[in-house]
Short mmCIF file of C-alpha atoms and ligand atoms in Angstrom, two decimals:
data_model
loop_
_atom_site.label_atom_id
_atom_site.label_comp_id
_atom_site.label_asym_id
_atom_site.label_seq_id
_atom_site.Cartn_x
_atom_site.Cartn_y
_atom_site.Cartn_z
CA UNK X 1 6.56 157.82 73.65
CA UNK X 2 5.16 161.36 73.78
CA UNK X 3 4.80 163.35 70.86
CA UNK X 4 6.11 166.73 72.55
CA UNK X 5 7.90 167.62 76.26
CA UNK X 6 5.88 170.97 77.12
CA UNK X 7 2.91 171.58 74.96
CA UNK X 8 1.78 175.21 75.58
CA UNK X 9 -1.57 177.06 75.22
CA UNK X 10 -1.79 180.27 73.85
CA UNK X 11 1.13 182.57 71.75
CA UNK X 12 0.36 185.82 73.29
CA UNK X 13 3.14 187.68 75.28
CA UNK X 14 3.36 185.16 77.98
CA UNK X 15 3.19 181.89 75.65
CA UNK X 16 5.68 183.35 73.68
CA UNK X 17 8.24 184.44 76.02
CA UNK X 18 8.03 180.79 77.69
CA UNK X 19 9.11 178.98 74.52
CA UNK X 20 11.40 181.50 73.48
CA UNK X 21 12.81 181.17 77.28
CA UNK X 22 13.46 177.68 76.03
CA UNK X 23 15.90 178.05 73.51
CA UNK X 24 18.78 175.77 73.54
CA UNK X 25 17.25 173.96 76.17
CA UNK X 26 16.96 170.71 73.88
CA UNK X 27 13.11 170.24 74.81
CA UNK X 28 11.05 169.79 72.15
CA UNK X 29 7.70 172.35 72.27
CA UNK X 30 4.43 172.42 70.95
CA UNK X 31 3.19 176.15 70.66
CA UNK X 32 -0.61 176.10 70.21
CA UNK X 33 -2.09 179.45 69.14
CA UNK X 34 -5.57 179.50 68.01
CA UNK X 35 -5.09 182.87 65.61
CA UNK X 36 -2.81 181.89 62.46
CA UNK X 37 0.53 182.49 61.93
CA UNK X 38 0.56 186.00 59.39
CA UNK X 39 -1.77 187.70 62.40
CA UNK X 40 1.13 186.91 64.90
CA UNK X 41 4.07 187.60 62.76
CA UNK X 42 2.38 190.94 62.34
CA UNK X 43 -0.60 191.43 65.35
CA UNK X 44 -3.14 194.72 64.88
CA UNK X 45 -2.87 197.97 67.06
CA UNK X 46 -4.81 196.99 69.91
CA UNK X 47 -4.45 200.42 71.52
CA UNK X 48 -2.62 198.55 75.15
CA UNK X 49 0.44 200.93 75.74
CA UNK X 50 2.31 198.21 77.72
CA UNK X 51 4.52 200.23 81.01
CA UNK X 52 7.86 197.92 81.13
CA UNK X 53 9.23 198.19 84.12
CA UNK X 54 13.61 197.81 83.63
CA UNK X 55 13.38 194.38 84.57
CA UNK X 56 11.01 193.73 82.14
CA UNK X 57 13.15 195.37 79.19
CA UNK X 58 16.44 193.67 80.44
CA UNK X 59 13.90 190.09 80.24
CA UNK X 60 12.97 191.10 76.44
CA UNK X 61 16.73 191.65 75.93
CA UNK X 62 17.75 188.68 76.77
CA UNK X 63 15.21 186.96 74.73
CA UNK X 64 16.23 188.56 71.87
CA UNK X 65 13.07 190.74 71.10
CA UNK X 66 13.68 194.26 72.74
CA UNK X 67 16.55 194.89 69.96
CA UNK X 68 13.25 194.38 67.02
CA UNK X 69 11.60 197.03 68.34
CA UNK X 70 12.46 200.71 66.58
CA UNK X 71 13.83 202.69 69.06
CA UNK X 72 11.08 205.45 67.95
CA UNK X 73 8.30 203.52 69.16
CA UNK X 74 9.82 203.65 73.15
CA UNK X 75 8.69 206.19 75.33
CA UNK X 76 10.60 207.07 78.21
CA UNK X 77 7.64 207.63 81.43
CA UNK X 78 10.12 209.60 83.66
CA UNK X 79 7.34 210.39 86.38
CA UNK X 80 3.41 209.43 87.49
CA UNK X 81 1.00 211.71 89.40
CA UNK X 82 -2.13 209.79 91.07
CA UNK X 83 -4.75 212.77 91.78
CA UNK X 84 -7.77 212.41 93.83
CA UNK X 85 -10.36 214.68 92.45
CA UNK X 86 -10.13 218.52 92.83
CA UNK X 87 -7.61 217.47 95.90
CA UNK X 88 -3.92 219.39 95.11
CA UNK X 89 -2.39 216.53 96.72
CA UNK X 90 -0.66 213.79 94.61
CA UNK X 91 0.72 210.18 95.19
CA UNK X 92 3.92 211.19 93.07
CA UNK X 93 6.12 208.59 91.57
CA UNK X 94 9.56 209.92 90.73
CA UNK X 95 13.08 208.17 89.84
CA UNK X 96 14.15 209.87 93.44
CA UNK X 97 17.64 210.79 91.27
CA UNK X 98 18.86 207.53 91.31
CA UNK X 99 21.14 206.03 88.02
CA UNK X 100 18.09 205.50 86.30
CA UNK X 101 16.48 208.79 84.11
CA UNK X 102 12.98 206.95 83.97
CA UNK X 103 11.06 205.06 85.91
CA UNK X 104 10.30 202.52 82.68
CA UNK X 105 9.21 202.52 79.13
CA UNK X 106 5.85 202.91 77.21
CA UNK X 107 6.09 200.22 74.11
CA UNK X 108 2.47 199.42 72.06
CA UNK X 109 1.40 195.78 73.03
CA UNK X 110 1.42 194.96 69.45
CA UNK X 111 4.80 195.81 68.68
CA UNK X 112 6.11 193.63 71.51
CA UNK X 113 4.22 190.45 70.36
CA UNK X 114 5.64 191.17 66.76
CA UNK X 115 8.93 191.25 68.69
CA UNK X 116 8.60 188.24 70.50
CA UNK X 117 7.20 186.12 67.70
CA UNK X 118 9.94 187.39 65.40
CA UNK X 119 12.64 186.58 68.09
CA UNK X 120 11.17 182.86 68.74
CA UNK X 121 10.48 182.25 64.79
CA UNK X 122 12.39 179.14 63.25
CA UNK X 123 14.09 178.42 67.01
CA UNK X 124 15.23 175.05 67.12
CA UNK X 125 12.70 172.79 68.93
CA UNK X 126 9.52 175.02 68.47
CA UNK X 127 6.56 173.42 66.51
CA UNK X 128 4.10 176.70 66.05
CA UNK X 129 0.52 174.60 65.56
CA UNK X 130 -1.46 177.67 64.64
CA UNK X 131 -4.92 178.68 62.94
CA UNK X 132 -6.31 175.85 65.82
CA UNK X 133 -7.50 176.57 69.25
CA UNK X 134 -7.21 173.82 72.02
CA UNK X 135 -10.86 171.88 72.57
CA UNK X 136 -9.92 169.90 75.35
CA UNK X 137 -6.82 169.08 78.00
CA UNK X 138 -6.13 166.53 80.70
CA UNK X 139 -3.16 166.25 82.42
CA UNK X 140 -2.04 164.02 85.39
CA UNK X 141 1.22 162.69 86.87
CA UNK X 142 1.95 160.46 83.63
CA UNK X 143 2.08 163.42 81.25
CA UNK X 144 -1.02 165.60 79.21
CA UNK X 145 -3.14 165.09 76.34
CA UNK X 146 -4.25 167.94 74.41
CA UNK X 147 -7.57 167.75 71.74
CA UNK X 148 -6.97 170.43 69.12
CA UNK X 149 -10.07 172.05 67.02
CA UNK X 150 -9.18 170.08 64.00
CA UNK X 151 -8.93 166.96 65.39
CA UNK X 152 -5.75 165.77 66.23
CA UNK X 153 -4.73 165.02 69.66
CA UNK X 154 -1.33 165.45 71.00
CA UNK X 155 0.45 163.97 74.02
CA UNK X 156 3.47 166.02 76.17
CA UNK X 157 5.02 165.68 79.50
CA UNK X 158 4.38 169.14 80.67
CA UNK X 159 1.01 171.11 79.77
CA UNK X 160 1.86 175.26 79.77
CA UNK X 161 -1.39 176.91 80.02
CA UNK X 162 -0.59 180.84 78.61
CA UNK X 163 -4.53 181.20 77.10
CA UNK X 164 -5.48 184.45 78.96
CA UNK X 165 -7.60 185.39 82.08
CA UNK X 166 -10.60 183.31 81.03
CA UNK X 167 -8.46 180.41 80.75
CA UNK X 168 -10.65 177.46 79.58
CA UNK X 169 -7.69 175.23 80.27
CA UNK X 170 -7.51 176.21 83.90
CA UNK X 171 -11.26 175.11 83.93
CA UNK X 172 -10.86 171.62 82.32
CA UNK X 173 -7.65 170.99 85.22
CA UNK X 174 -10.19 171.82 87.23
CA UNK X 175 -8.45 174.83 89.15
CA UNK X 176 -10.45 177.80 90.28
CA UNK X 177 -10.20 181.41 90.13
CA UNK X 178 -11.31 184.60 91.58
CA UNK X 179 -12.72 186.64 89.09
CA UNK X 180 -14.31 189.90 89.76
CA UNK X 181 -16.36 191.53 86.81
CA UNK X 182 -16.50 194.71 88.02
CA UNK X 183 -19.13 196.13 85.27
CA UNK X 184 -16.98 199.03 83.82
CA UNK X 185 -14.89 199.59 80.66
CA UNK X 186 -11.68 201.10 79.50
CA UNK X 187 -11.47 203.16 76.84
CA UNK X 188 -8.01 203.36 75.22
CA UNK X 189 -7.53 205.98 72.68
CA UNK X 190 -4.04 207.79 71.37
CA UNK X 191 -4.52 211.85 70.97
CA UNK X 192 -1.96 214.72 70.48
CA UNK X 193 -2.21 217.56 72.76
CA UNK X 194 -1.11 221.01 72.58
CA UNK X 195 0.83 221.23 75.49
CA UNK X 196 3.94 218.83 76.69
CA UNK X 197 3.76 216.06 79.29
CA UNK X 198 7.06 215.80 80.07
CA UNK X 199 6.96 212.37 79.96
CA UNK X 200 5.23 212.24 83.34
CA UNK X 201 1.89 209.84 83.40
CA UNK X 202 -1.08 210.76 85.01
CA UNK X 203 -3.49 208.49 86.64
CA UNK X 204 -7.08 211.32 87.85
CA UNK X 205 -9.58 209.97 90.21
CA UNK X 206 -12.82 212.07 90.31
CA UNK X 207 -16.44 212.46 89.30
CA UNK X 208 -17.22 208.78 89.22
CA UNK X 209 -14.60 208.54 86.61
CA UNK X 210 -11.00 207.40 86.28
CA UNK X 211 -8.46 209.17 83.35
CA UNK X 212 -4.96 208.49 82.94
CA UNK X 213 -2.64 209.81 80.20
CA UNK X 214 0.58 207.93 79.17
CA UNK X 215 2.96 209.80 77.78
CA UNK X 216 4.00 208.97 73.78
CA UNK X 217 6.69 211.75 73.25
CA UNK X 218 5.51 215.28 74.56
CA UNK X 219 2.57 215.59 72.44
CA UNK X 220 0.79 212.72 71.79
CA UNK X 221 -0.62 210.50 75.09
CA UNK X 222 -2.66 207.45 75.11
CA UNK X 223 -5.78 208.69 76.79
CA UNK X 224 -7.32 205.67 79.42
CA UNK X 225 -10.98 206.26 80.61
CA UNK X 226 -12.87 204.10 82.90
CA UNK X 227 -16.37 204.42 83.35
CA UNK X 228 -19.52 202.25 83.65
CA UNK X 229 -19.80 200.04 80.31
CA UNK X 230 -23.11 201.34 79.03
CA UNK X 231 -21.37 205.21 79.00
CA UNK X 232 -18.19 203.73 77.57
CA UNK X 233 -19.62 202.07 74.65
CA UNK X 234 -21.98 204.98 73.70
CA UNK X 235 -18.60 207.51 73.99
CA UNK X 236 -16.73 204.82 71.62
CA UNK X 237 -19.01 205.36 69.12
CA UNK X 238 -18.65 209.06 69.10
CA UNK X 239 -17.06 210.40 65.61
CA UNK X 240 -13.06 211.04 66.35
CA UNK X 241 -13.05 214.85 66.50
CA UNK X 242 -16.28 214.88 69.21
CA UNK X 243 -14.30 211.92 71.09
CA UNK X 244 -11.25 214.26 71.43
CA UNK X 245 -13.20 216.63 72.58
CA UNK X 246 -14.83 214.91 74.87
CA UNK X 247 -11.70 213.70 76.12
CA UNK X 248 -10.09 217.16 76.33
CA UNK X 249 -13.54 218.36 78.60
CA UNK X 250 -13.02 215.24 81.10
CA UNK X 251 -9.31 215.80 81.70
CA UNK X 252 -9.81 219.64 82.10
CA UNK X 253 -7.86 220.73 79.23
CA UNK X 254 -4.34 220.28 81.49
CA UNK X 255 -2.76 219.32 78.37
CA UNK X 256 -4.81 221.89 76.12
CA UNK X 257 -6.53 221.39 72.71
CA UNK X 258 -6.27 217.77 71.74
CA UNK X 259 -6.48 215.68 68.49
CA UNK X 260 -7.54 212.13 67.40
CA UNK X 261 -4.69 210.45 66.75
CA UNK X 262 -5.99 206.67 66.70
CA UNK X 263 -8.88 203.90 68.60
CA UNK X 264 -10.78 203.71 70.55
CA UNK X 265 -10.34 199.64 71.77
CA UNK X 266 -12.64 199.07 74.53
CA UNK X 267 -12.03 196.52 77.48
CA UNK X 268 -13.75 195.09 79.84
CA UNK X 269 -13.03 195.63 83.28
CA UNK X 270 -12.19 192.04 85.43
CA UNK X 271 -9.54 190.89 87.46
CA UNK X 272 -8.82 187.16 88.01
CA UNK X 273 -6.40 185.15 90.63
CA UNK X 274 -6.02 181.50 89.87
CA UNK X 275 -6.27 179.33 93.49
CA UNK X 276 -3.21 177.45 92.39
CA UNK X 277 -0.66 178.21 89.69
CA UNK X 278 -0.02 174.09 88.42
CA UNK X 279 -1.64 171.12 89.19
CA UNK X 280 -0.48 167.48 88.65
CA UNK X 281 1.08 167.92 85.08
CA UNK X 282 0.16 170.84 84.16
CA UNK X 283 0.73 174.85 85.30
CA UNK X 284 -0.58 178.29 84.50
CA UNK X 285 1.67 181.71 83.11
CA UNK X 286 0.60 185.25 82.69
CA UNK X 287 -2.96 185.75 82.81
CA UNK X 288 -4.39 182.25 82.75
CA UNK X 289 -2.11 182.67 86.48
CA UNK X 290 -2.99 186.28 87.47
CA UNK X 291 -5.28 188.71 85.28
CA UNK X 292 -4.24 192.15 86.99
CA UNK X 293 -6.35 195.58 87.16
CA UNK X 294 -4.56 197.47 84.52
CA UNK X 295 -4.35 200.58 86.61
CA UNK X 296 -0.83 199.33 88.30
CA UNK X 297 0.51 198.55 84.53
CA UNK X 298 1.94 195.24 86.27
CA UNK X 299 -0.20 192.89 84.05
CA UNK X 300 2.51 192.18 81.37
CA UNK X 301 5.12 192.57 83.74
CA UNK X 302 4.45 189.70 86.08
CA UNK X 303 3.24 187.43 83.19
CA UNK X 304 6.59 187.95 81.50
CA UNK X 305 7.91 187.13 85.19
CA UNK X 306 6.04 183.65 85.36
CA UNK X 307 7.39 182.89 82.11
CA UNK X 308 10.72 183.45 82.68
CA UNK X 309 10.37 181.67 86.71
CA UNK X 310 8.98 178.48 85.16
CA UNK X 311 11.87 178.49 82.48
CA UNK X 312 14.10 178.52 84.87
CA UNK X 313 12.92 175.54 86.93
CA UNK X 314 12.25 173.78 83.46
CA UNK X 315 15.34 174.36 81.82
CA UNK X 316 17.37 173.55 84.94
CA UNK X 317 15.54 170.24 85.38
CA UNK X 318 16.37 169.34 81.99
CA UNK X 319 19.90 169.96 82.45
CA UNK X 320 20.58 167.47 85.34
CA UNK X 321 17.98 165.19 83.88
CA UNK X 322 15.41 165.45 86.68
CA UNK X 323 11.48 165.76 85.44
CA UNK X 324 10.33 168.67 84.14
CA UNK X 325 7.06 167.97 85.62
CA UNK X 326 7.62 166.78 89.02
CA UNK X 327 5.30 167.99 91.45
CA UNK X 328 8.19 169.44 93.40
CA UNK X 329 9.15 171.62 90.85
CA UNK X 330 5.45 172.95 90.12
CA UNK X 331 5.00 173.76 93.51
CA UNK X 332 8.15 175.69 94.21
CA UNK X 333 7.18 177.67 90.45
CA UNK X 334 3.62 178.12 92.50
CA UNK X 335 5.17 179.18 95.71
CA UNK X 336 7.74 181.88 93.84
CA UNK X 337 4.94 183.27 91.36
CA UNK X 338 2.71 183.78 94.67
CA UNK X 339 5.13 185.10 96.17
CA UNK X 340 6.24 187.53 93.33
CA UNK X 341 1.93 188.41 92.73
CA UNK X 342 -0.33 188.50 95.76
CA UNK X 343 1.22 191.59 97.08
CA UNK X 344 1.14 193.58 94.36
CA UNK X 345 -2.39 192.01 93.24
CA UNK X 346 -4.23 192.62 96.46
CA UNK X 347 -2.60 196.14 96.92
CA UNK X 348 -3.80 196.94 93.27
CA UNK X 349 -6.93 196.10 94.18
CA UNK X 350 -7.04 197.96 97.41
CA UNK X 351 -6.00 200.86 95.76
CA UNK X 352 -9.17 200.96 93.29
CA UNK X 353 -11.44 200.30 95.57
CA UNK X 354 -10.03 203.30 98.12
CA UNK X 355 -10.09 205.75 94.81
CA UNK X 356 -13.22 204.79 92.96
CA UNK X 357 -15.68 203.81 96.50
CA UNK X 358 -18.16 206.67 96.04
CA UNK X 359 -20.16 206.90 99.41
CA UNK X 360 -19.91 209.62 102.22
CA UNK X 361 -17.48 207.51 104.43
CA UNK X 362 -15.65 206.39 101.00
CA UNK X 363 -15.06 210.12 100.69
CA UNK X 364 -13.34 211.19 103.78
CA UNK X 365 -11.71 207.62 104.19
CA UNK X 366 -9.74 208.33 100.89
CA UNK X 367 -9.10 211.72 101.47
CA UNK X 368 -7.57 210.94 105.05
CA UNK X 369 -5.33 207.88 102.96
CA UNK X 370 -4.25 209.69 100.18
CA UNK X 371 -3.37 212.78 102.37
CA UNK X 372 -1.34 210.59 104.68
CA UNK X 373 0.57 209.10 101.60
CA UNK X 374 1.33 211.79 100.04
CA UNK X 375 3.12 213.32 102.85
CA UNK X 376 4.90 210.31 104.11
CA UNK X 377 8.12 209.97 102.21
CA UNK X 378 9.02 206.38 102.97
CA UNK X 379 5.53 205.24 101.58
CA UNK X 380 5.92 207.44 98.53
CA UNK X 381 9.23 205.55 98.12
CA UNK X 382 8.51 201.97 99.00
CA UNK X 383 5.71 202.11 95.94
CA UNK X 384 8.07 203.83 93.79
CA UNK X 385 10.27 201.14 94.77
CA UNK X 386 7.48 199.05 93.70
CA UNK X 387 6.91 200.31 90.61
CA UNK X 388 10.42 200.00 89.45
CA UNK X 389 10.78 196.57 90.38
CA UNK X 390 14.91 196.00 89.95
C1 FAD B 401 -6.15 198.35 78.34
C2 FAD B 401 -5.06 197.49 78.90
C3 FAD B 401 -3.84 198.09 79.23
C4 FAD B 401 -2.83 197.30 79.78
N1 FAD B 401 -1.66 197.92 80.15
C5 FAD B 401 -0.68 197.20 80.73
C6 FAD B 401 0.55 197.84 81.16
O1 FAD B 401 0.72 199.06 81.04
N2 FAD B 401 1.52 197.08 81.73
C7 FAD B 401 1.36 195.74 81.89
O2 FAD B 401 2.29 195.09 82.44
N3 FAD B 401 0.23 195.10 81.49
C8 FAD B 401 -0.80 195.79 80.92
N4 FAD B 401 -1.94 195.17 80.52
C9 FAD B 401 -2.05 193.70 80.69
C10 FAD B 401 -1.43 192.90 79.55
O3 FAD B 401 -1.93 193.36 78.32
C11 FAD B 401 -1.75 191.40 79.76
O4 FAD B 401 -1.34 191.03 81.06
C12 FAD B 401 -1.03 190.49 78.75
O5 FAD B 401 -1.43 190.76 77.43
C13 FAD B 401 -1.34 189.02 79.03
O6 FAD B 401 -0.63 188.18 78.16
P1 FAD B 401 -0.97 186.63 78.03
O7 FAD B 401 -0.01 186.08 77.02
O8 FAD B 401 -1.05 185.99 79.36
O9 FAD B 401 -2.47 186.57 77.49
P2 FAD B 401 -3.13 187.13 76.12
O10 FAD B 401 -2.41 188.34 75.62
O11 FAD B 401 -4.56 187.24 76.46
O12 FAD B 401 -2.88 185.94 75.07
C14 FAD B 401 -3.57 184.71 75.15
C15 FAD B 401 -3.42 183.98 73.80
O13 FAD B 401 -3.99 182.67 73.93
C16 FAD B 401 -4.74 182.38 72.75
N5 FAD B 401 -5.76 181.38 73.11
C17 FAD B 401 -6.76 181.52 74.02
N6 FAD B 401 -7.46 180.37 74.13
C18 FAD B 401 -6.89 179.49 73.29
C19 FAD B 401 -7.18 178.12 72.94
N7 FAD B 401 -8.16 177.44 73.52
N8 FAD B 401 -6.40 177.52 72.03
C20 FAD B 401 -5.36 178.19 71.44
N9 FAD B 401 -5.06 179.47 71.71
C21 FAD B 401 -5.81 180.12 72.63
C22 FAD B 401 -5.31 183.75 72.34
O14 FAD B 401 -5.68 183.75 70.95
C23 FAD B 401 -4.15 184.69 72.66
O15 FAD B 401 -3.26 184.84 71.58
C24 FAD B 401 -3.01 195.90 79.98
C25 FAD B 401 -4.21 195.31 79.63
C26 FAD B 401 -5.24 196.09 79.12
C27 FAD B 401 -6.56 195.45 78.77
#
């Protein structure tokens, strides 16, 4: 007799949404979260403005946690500009005046954790073990075993692995990952601004630097600068008034004098791809599956899309009484998540490397791309198309 069906790792966005995917399912779930309970009811600003693409709102809906969230903390983004350089051509990303007045929303990370974890609190069938991390896993045809920090070991049919990009439980079931480190930072830091943005985001490519602005209302942005660690870290640590300033200078003043609203969180720059997404017993959601570039703003997006993909097959399973952990089922999870990822994850990273590649050929390469893209309609469109994601 097991103690638990599904035991999952990690109660961030991903973890979350799984169990919460769950309800009414009649499967009983272990939710293992290594932070206590009163810092997820209630997670700090961690400066992420999360881009939710519609069919990532219409997900949170039906779990129950997009209706928590106060309707003055979700930003329309109606429009995105890509600029390379001085260059007055722009990859533009418009709604193309289709039904929809916005190509998605801008909600703070935090506020959709606290949204999730409120919607999945007290469900029937959840155990929340919190305030204990997960020491060690194995997991094999016959079921998992899990070795918590304080000692007590638990056993479950299925093992969910939802612990982030550096997944140490994707280590210990022995899958492997890609994982570039690609030795730059983001900064992420909220100003106002003395002229509107329309609600249009703005991604700038140019002296050895990347900026994007994300609109919060027309006068406050979340300002996102990428540069080489070392220079990130020594602008973080700039009083708030010469940090505004300094971000005014490196956009250009487009949006005019600006103010320090809030930050700066800085994060580390590396993208991971998991070789497989399950393995005999066991399988991996959001980032422990696929840690994207953040410069796409697909990260959430897709790991709310594994969630909801494996809680599907799951719940299904459990309804006609088939296992919820037959190798079948993992690999068509694997084969759909793939499917719904590598595209999106190698063109992400394709896309960096033709706007941040600094040498001579680099130069005219990227100016010959862009160019091309810019004037081509049906490529303009087909990432649009991308981007919105029905
Ligand atoms: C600056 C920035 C901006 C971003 N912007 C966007 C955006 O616009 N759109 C978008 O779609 N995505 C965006 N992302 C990506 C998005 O934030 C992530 O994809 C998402 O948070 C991943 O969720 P997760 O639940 O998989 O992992 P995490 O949020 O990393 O959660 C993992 C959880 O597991 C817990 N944990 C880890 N190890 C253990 C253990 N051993 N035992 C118990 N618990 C454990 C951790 O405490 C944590 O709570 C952005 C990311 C960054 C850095």
């Amino acid at each position: 007799m097991r103690d638990f069906d599904i035991i999952v790792v990690g109660a961030g966005p991903a973890g979350l949404a799984f169990a919460r995917a769950l309800e009414g399912s009649g499967l009983n779930i272990a939710l293992v979260e290594r932070q206590p309970a009163d810092v997820l009811a209630l997670p700090p600003v961690d400066g992420r403005e999360i881009a939710l693409t519609h069919r990532s709102v219409a997900t949170l809906e039906r779990l129950g946690a997009w209706g928590r969230i106060a309707p003055d903390q979700i930003f329309a983004l109606r429009a995105a500009r890509v600029y390379n350089g001085q260059s007055p051509l722009a990859l533009g990303f418009d709604t193309d005046g289709g039904p929809e007045d916005r190509l998605g929303c801008l909600v703070s990370n935090h506020l959709i954790r606290q949204s999730l974890f409120a919607a999945m609190e007290g469900q029937d069938g959840v155990t929340l073990l919190a305030s204990t991390g997960v020491e060690h896993v194995h997991a094999d045809r016959a079921g998992a075993r899990v070795m918590l920090a304080d000692g007590r070991t638990l056993t479950a049919r299925l093992l969910v692995a939802a612990d982030s990009r550096f997944s140490a439980v994707r280590e210990q079931l022995g899958i492997s990952a890609e994982i570039n480190r690609l030795g730059k930072s983001m900064l992420v830091a909220r100003l106002s601004h003395e002229r509107p943005n329309h609600g249009l985001a703005t991604e700038w490519f140019g002296h050895g630097q990347t900026i994007a602005m994300l609109p919060l209302g027309e006068h406050q942005s979340s300002a996102v600068l990428t540069l080489e660690s070392a220079t990130i870290d020594r602008i973080a640590a700039y009083p708030p008034e010469v940090l505004a300033a300094e971000i005014e200078d490196r956009f250009e003043r487009r949006l005019g004098t600006m103010r320090f609203v809030s930050g700066p969180h800085v994060y580390p720059l590396a993208t991971t791809y998991a070789r497989h997404f399950a393995s005999d017993g066991a399988a991996l959601i959001g980032d422990a599956a696929v840690g994207m570039h953040p410069v796409t703003a697909h990260g959430f997006n897709l790991g709310l899309q594994s969630a909801a993909t494996l809680a599907g097959l799951v719940r299904d399973a459990a309804q006609k009484h088939r296992s919820i952990a037959s190798p079948l089922l993992l690999r068509r999870y694997e084969a759909r998540h793939r499917l719904a990822t590598r595209p999106l994850y190698s063109g992400t990273n394709l896309l960096v490397h033709l706007y941040t590649a600094e040498s001579p050929r680099a130069h005219v390469a990227r100016r010959a791309a862009l160019g091309a893209a810019a004037r081509i309609g049906p490529l303009n469109t087909a990432i649009t198309r991308l981007l919105l994601r029905h």
